[in-house]
Amino acid sequence: TDRKKLHTAPVGQVFRLRPFHVLVATGGGYAGYRKYEDYKLQQLEKRGIEVPVKLASEWEVALYKSVPTRLLSRAWGRLNQVELPTWLRKPVYSLYIWTFGVNMKEAAVEDLHHYRNLSEFFRRKLKPQARPVCCVHSVISPSDGKILNFGQVKNCEVEQVKGVTYSLESFLGPRISTEEMHFSQAPPSNSFQKQLVTKEGNELYHCVIYLAPGDYHCFHSPTDWTVSHRRHFPGSLMSVNPGVARWIKELFCHNERVVLTGDWKHGFFSLTAVGATNVGSIRIYFDQDLHTNSPSYSKGSYNDFSFISNNNKEGIPMRKGEHLGEFNLGSTIVLIFEAPKDFRFNLKAGQKIRFGEALGSL
């Protein structure tokens, strides 16, 4: 009888769950779980055990895409631009160097106090002699990274990793009008792949290079070619590490990317910079109109820009090894190009490669 009455409020008034909070918490937790699964797969690969392909279901992809990776990437980008106090720079950068195995002896400026923020450190330049460009082979690696896959394109499908493919047409988008290309029109064909091959006897080849966070983040021209067109696909910013690439089919078609197309001495040539989590910013040095990871975008849309109609019908000539662009952390470069049937890659899947080293030659 002397007990005090305990007054309770309805649970809904004390703690209100909103859909956004549920999506962030659920999606974030699931993304963490996937990271753990990726780690286990990497350990199996190191032991030489072949990992079977297990693709994500539609609901798993939808759940992953519910994580606000675009918003998080913009927030990360702003955080990276915050100027660090001089006394804090060396401890912060040293931790990053230790975590990702960065070789600062190759950097043009080795003094860590020189980099005012993380963004400058990510985009550090290399010493001129650190990456000699191969003069013998016709196609070189445009960046540092890991070779995920390479070979001949078959049946309009491209392998992002062994056993997991994506649609060539979905990745590049509709074919660009012949007026914007230097080479002559190919014979009419129902196959998108055959439409890209402009010379009889040629084949279409591809190469996928994954840039880890510790890699050099700039990318260069892989050959002598002329860039005639840029196509920007706004999209998701899911992780593109090999574990996720093995898990999500057409991952590169979901993510934001910048497709540069043009021609080289053997016909069609393209280089695509694929965005990823915390890599919403993709910069192309000669394209000041390009703005990636915009807060507002239309799903499934893309933006075209012609360097021919806007550049005196000449396009942008690029020399092998010339600076082309940069990521703000690390991501993926996809090369798709036309070459004669005797073109051969000098690569092994999974190998590490550095900018300037040979990819293949005739």
Short mmCIF file of C-alpha atoms in Angstrom, two decimals:
data_model
loop_
_atom_site.label_atom_id
_atom_site.label_comp_id
_atom_site.label_asym_id
_atom_site.label_seq_id
_atom_site.Cartn_x
_atom_site.Cartn_y
_atom_site.Cartn_z
CA THR A 1 0.00 0.00 0.00
CA ASP A 2 2.98 2.31 0.59
CA ARG A 3 4.52 1.50 -2.78
CA LYS A 4 4.86 4.36 -5.22
CA LYS A 5 3.05 4.08 -8.50
CA LEU A 6 5.27 3.68 -11.52
CA HIS A 7 4.07 5.72 -14.45
CA THR A 8 5.13 4.47 -17.86
CA ALA A 9 4.74 6.11 -21.25
CA PRO A 10 3.91 4.17 -24.38
CA VAL A 11 7.01 2.68 -25.99
CA GLY A 12 6.28 4.51 -29.23
CA GLN A 13 6.55 7.88 -27.45
CA VAL A 14 9.82 7.03 -25.74
CA PHE A 15 11.63 5.66 -28.77
CA ARG A 16 10.36 6.19 -32.25
CA LEU A 17 11.94 4.19 -35.05
CA ARG A 18 11.94 5.84 -38.39
CA PRO A 19 12.34 3.98 -41.70
CA PHE A 20 15.63 5.74 -42.41
CA HIS A 21 17.12 4.63 -39.09
CA VAL A 22 16.01 1.05 -39.68
CA LEU A 23 17.53 1.04 -43.18
CA VAL A 24 20.85 2.49 -41.97
CA ALA A 25 21.12 0.13 -39.00
CA THR A 26 20.07 -2.98 -40.92
CA GLY A 27 22.04 -2.18 -44.05
CA GLY A 28 25.11 -1.12 -42.10
CA GLY A 29 25.04 -4.28 -40.02
CA TYR A 30 24.68 -6.44 -43.09
CA ALA A 31 27.54 -4.59 -44.82
CA GLY A 32 29.71 -5.33 -41.78
CA TYR A 33 28.75 -8.99 -41.97
CA ARG A 34 29.73 -9.05 -45.65
CA LYS A 35 33.09 -7.50 -44.80
CA TYR A 36 33.72 -10.34 -42.36
CA GLU A 37 32.75 -12.89 -45.02
CA ASP A 38 35.13 -11.20 -47.48
CA TYR A 39 37.93 -11.48 -44.94
CA LYS A 40 37.33 -15.24 -44.57
CA LEU A 41 37.37 -15.64 -48.36
CA GLN A 42 40.69 -13.80 -48.59
CA GLN A 43 42.20 -16.14 -46.01
CA LEU A 44 41.05 -19.17 -48.02
CA GLU A 45 42.54 -17.70 -51.21
CA LYS A 46 45.88 -17.14 -49.48
CA ARG A 47 45.91 -20.82 -48.55
CA GLY A 48 45.31 -21.75 -52.19
CA ILE A 49 41.79 -23.04 -51.63
CA GLU A 50 39.44 -22.32 -54.55
CA VAL A 51 36.37 -20.38 -53.39
CA PRO A 52 33.07 -21.35 -55.06
CA VAL A 53 31.01 -18.53 -56.59
CA LYS A 54 27.95 -17.63 -54.51
CA LEU A 55 25.94 -14.77 -55.98
CA ALA A 56 23.82 -12.41 -53.92
CA SER A 57 20.04 -12.64 -54.23
CA GLU A 58 17.94 -9.65 -55.29
CA TRP A 59 16.94 -8.85 -51.71
CA GLU A 60 20.58 -8.93 -50.55
CA VAL A 61 21.57 -6.48 -53.28
CA ALA A 62 18.58 -4.25 -52.42
CA LEU A 63 19.54 -4.33 -48.74
CA TYR A 64 23.14 -3.40 -49.51
CA LYS A 65 22.00 -0.57 -51.78
CA SER A 66 19.79 0.76 -48.95
CA VAL A 67 22.95 1.82 -47.11
CA PRO A 68 23.42 5.56 -47.89
CA THR A 69 26.87 5.05 -49.40
CA ARG A 70 26.63 8.17 -51.56
CA LEU A 71 25.91 10.34 -48.52
CA LEU A 72 28.62 8.63 -46.50
CA SER A 73 31.10 9.08 -49.36
CA ARG A 74 30.37 12.81 -49.56
CA ALA A 75 30.79 13.09 -45.78
CA TRP A 76 34.07 11.16 -46.01
CA GLY A 77 35.22 13.49 -48.79
CA ARG A 78 34.56 16.57 -46.65
CA LEU A 79 36.29 14.98 -43.68
CA ASN A 80 39.34 14.28 -45.85
CA GLN A 81 39.56 17.97 -46.76
CA VAL A 82 39.73 19.15 -43.14
CA GLU A 83 43.20 20.56 -42.50
CA LEU A 84 45.03 18.61 -39.81
CA PRO A 85 47.21 20.31 -37.20
CA THR A 86 50.89 19.90 -38.01
CA TRP A 87 51.53 17.81 -34.88
CA LEU A 88 48.73 15.37 -35.80
CA ARG A 89 49.70 14.73 -39.42
CA LYS A 90 52.53 12.27 -38.89
CA PRO A 91 50.60 9.99 -36.44
CA VAL A 92 47.49 9.91 -38.67
CA TYR A 93 49.35 9.26 -41.93
CA SER A 94 51.71 6.77 -40.27
CA LEU A 95 48.69 4.73 -39.11
CA TYR A 96 47.31 4.73 -42.66
CA ILE A 97 50.73 3.77 -44.10
CA TRP A 98 51.02 0.87 -41.64
CA THR A 99 47.43 -0.32 -42.23
CA PHE A 100 47.53 -0.37 -46.04
CA GLY A 101 51.24 -0.91 -46.72
CA VAL A 102 51.97 2.41 -48.45
CA ASN A 103 55.49 2.85 -49.84
CA MET A 104 56.32 6.49 -49.11
CA LYS A 105 59.82 6.15 -50.59
CA GLU A 106 58.15 6.39 -54.01
CA ALA A 107 56.29 9.62 -53.16
CA ALA A 108 57.51 12.86 -54.70
CA VAL A 109 57.29 14.40 -51.21
CA GLU A 110 58.17 11.95 -48.42
CA ASP A 111 57.73 14.45 -45.58
CA LEU A 112 54.33 13.64 -44.01
CA HIS A 113 54.00 17.17 -42.57
CA HIS A 114 53.74 18.47 -46.14
CA TYR A 115 50.23 17.01 -46.66
CA ARG A 116 47.68 19.35 -45.09
CA ASN A 117 44.80 16.86 -45.15
CA LEU A 118 43.98 13.25 -45.94
CA SER A 119 42.79 14.17 -49.43
CA GLU A 120 46.21 15.55 -50.36
CA PHE A 121 47.87 12.47 -48.93
CA PHE A 122 45.60 10.13 -50.92
CA ARG A 123 46.38 12.01 -54.14
CA ARG A 124 50.13 12.17 -53.56
CA LYS A 125 52.30 12.24 -56.67
CA LEU A 126 55.19 9.86 -57.34
CA LYS A 127 58.82 10.52 -58.15
CA PRO A 128 59.34 10.61 -61.95
CA GLN A 129 61.62 7.54 -61.90
CA ALA A 130 59.30 5.51 -59.65
CA ARG A 131 57.14 4.25 -62.54
CA PRO A 132 59.05 3.84 -65.83
CA VAL A 133 56.66 3.49 -68.76
CA CYS A 134 57.19 0.40 -70.94
CA CYS A 135 58.09 1.50 -74.47
CA VAL A 136 58.02 -1.97 -76.06
CA HIS A 137 54.42 -3.06 -75.48
CA SER A 138 51.45 -1.28 -77.00
CA VAL A 139 49.19 -1.28 -73.91
CA ILE A 140 50.40 -0.56 -70.36
CA SER A 141 48.69 -0.59 -66.99
CA PRO A 142 47.00 2.78 -66.40
CA SER A 143 47.39 2.46 -62.62
CA ASP A 144 48.74 0.49 -59.71
CA GLY A 145 46.46 -2.33 -58.59
CA LYS A 146 45.50 -5.97 -58.75
CA ILE A 147 44.45 -7.75 -61.96
CA LEU A 148 40.95 -9.12 -61.33
CA ASN A 149 40.31 -10.43 -64.82
CA PHE A 150 41.32 -10.08 -68.46
CA GLY A 151 40.75 -11.73 -71.80
CA GLN A 152 38.49 -11.72 -74.84
CA VAL A 153 34.91 -10.45 -74.60
CA LYS A 154 32.46 -13.23 -75.50
CA ASN A 155 28.70 -13.16 -76.10
CA CYS A 156 28.42 -9.49 -75.02
CA GLU A 157 29.39 -10.52 -71.48
CA VAL A 158 32.46 -9.33 -69.55
CA GLU A 159 33.92 -11.06 -66.49
CA GLN A 160 34.40 -8.77 -63.46
CA VAL A 161 35.98 -11.72 -61.63
CA LYS A 162 36.25 -15.38 -62.59
CA GLY A 163 32.76 -16.83 -63.01
CA VAL A 164 30.85 -13.55 -62.46
CA THR A 165 29.90 -11.48 -65.51
CA TYR A 166 28.11 -8.29 -66.48
CA SER A 167 26.48 -7.04 -69.67
CA LEU A 168 28.76 -5.13 -72.01
CA GLU A 169 25.89 -2.94 -73.24
CA SER A 170 24.64 -2.17 -69.72
CA PHE A 171 28.15 -1.20 -68.67
CA LEU A 172 29.02 1.09 -71.61
CA GLY A 173 25.47 2.21 -72.44
CA PRO A 174 24.02 2.66 -75.95
CA ARG A 175 26.50 2.93 -78.78
CA ILE A 176 27.68 6.46 -79.54
CA SER A 177 26.76 7.89 -82.94
CA THR A 178 29.33 7.38 -85.67
CA GLU A 179 29.64 11.14 -86.21
CA GLU A 180 31.38 11.42 -82.84
CA MET A 181 33.96 8.72 -83.60
CA HIS A 182 37.04 9.01 -85.78
CA PHE A 183 36.79 5.63 -87.42
CA SER A 184 34.35 4.53 -90.07
CA GLN A 185 31.07 2.82 -89.33
CA ALA A 186 31.12 -0.97 -88.92
CA PRO A 187 28.75 -3.15 -90.92
CA PRO A 188 25.23 -3.34 -89.40
CA SER A 189 24.90 -6.06 -86.75
CA ASN A 190 22.42 -7.15 -84.13
CA SER A 191 25.23 -7.76 -81.64
CA PHE A 192 26.33 -4.79 -79.55
CA GLN A 193 29.76 -6.36 -79.27
CA LYS A 194 30.15 -6.64 -83.05
CA GLN A 195 29.04 -3.02 -83.48
CA LEU A 196 32.06 -1.90 -81.45
CA VAL A 197 34.51 -3.86 -83.62
CA THR A 198 35.29 -1.60 -86.56
CA LYS A 199 37.88 -3.62 -88.48
CA GLU A 200 37.51 -7.05 -89.97
CA GLY A 201 39.55 -9.71 -88.22
CA ASN A 202 39.67 -7.83 -84.91
CA GLU A 203 38.35 -8.97 -81.53
CA LEU A 204 37.17 -7.16 -78.39
CA TYR A 205 39.31 -7.49 -75.24
CA HIS A 206 38.93 -6.41 -71.63
CA CYS A 207 41.05 -5.96 -68.50
CA VAL A 208 39.90 -5.15 -64.92
CA ILE A 209 42.31 -3.52 -62.43
CA TYR A 210 41.35 -3.07 -58.77
CA LEU A 211 43.02 -0.22 -56.85
CA ALA A 212 43.35 -0.90 -53.10
CA PRO A 213 43.35 1.98 -50.57
CA GLY A 214 47.13 1.79 -50.25
CA ASP A 215 47.78 2.05 -54.00
CA TYR A 216 48.81 5.13 -55.96
CA HIS A 217 45.46 6.77 -56.75
CA CYS A 218 46.14 8.55 -60.04
CA PHE A 219 45.55 6.83 -63.37
CA HIS A 220 47.19 7.43 -66.72
CA SER A 221 46.65 6.82 -70.41
CA PRO A 222 47.24 3.11 -71.18
CA THR A 223 48.17 3.73 -74.82
CA ASP A 224 48.32 6.37 -77.57
CA TRP A 225 44.69 7.16 -78.35
CA THR A 226 42.14 9.93 -78.93
CA VAL A 227 39.28 10.43 -76.45
CA SER A 228 36.18 11.53 -78.33
CA HIS A 229 33.37 11.02 -75.81
CA ARG A 230 32.62 10.93 -72.08
CA ARG A 231 29.59 9.21 -70.55
CA HIS A 232 28.88 9.63 -66.83
CA PHE A 233 26.60 7.13 -65.07
CA PRO A 234 25.44 8.30 -61.61
CA GLY A 235 24.70 5.29 -59.45
CA SER A 236 25.41 3.40 -56.24
CA LEU A 237 28.77 3.45 -54.49
CA MET A 238 29.08 -0.12 -53.28
CA SER A 239 32.45 -1.60 -52.44
CA VAL A 240 34.32 -3.05 -55.45
CA ASN A 241 36.86 -5.16 -53.60
CA PRO A 242 37.31 -8.66 -55.07
CA GLY A 243 35.08 -10.29 -52.45
CA VAL A 244 32.10 -8.07 -53.29
CA ALA A 245 32.83 -8.33 -57.02
CA ARG A 246 32.57 -12.11 -56.64
CA TRP A 247 29.29 -11.77 -54.72
CA ILE A 248 27.24 -9.21 -56.70
CA LYS A 249 26.58 -9.87 -60.38
CA GLU A 250 26.88 -6.74 -62.57
CA LEU A 251 28.37 -4.79 -59.66
CA PHE A 252 30.15 -2.42 -62.04
CA CYS A 253 26.83 -1.68 -63.78
CA HIS A 254 25.23 -0.69 -60.45
CA ASN A 255 28.01 1.69 -59.42
CA GLU A 256 28.73 5.24 -60.51
CA ARG A 257 31.27 5.32 -63.33
CA VAL A 258 32.84 7.54 -65.99
CA VAL A 259 33.27 5.95 -69.43
CA LEU A 260 35.81 7.49 -71.81
CA THR A 261 35.59 6.19 -75.38
CA GLY A 262 37.57 6.90 -78.50
CA ASP A 263 39.93 5.16 -80.88
CA TRP A 264 43.51 3.97 -81.15
CA LYS A 265 45.49 2.61 -84.08
CA HIS A 266 43.52 -0.67 -84.04
CA GLY A 267 40.01 0.80 -83.65
CA PHE A 268 37.69 1.16 -80.64
CA PHE A 269 39.22 1.92 -77.23
CA SER A 270 37.61 2.73 -73.87
CA LEU A 271 38.69 3.34 -70.30
CA THR A 272 36.12 3.34 -67.48
CA ALA A 273 36.76 4.65 -63.97
CA VAL A 274 34.34 2.89 -61.58
CA GLY A 275 33.43 4.58 -58.30
CA ALA A 276 33.09 2.79 -54.96
CA THR A 277 32.35 3.42 -51.28
CA ASN A 278 34.26 6.53 -50.15
CA VAL A 279 35.34 7.05 -53.78
CA GLY A 280 32.48 9.21 -55.01
CA SER A 281 34.92 11.69 -56.47
CA ILE A 282 36.32 10.74 -59.88
CA ARG A 283 38.35 13.45 -61.57
CA ILE A 284 39.34 13.60 -65.25
CA TYR A 285 42.00 16.28 -65.70
CA PHE A 286 40.90 17.55 -69.11
CA ASP A 287 37.16 17.45 -68.28
CA GLN A 288 36.25 20.40 -66.05
CA ASP A 289 32.50 19.89 -66.59
CA LEU A 290 32.49 16.47 -64.91
CA HIS A 291 31.00 16.40 -61.39
CA THR A 292 30.56 12.99 -59.74
CA ASN A 293 28.55 11.89 -56.67
CA SER A 294 26.01 14.69 -56.98
CA PRO A 295 23.38 14.77 -54.18
CA SER A 296 20.55 14.56 -56.70
CA TYR A 297 20.53 12.14 -59.60
CA SER A 298 18.04 10.13 -61.62
CA LYS A 299 18.40 6.37 -61.24
CA GLY A 300 19.39 4.67 -64.48
CA SER A 301 20.30 7.95 -66.20
CA TYR A 302 23.58 9.00 -67.79
CA ASN A 303 25.13 12.21 -69.10
CA ASP A 304 26.98 12.44 -72.41
CA PHE A 305 29.64 14.92 -73.47
CA SER A 306 31.36 14.96 -76.86
CA PHE A 307 34.94 16.20 -77.07
CA ILE A 308 34.62 16.29 -80.83
CA SER A 309 31.63 18.60 -81.22
CA ASN A 310 32.94 20.74 -78.33
CA ASN A 311 36.61 20.67 -79.26
CA ASN A 312 36.91 21.61 -82.95
CA LYS A 313 36.12 18.02 -84.05
CA GLU A 314 39.54 16.74 -82.98
CA GLY A 315 38.94 15.04 -79.65
CA ILE A 316 41.50 14.82 -76.86
CA PRO A 317 44.78 13.19 -77.93
CA MET A 318 46.43 11.17 -75.14
CA ARG A 319 49.95 9.80 -75.11
CA LYS A 320 50.86 6.52 -73.41
CA GLY A 321 51.63 7.21 -69.74
CA GLU A 322 50.18 10.72 -69.73
CA HIS A 323 48.25 11.80 -66.62
CA LEU A 324 44.53 11.18 -67.15
CA GLY A 325 42.70 11.40 -63.81
CA GLU A 326 42.50 10.37 -60.17
CA PHE A 327 40.37 8.73 -57.48
CA ASN A 328 40.11 10.00 -53.93
CA LEU A 329 40.79 6.64 -52.28
CA GLY A 330 40.92 3.63 -54.62
CA SER A 331 38.55 1.85 -56.96
CA THR A 332 38.56 0.04 -60.31
CA ILE A 333 39.69 0.71 -63.89
CA VAL A 334 38.10 -1.29 -66.73
CA LEU A 335 39.66 -1.31 -70.19
CA ILE A 336 37.61 -2.52 -73.17
CA PHE A 337 39.27 -2.24 -76.55
CA GLU A 338 39.50 -3.63 -80.06
CA ALA A 339 42.67 -5.33 -81.30
CA PRO A 340 43.81 -7.91 -83.87
CA LYS A 341 43.37 -11.60 -83.04
CA ASP A 342 47.07 -12.03 -82.29
CA PHE A 343 46.92 -9.61 -79.33
CA ARG A 344 48.21 -11.31 -76.16
CA PHE A 345 48.02 -10.29 -72.50
CA ASN A 346 51.20 -10.65 -70.43
CA LEU A 347 49.28 -11.16 -67.19
CA LYS A 348 48.07 -13.60 -64.56
CA ALA A 349 44.76 -13.22 -62.74
CA GLY A 350 45.30 -11.96 -59.19
CA GLN A 351 48.76 -10.54 -59.81
CA LYS A 352 49.82 -7.11 -58.54
CA ILE A 353 50.73 -4.60 -61.22
CA ARG A 354 52.08 -1.07 -61.26
CA PHE A 355 51.41 1.84 -63.54
CA GLY A 356 53.66 1.72 -66.60
CA GLU A 357 54.08 -2.07 -66.69
CA ALA A 358 52.98 -3.98 -69.78
CA LEU A 359 49.45 -5.36 -70.07
CA GLY A 360 49.83 -6.88 -73.50
CA SER A 361 51.03 -6.45 -77.03
CA LEU A 362 50.81 -7.77 -80.58
#
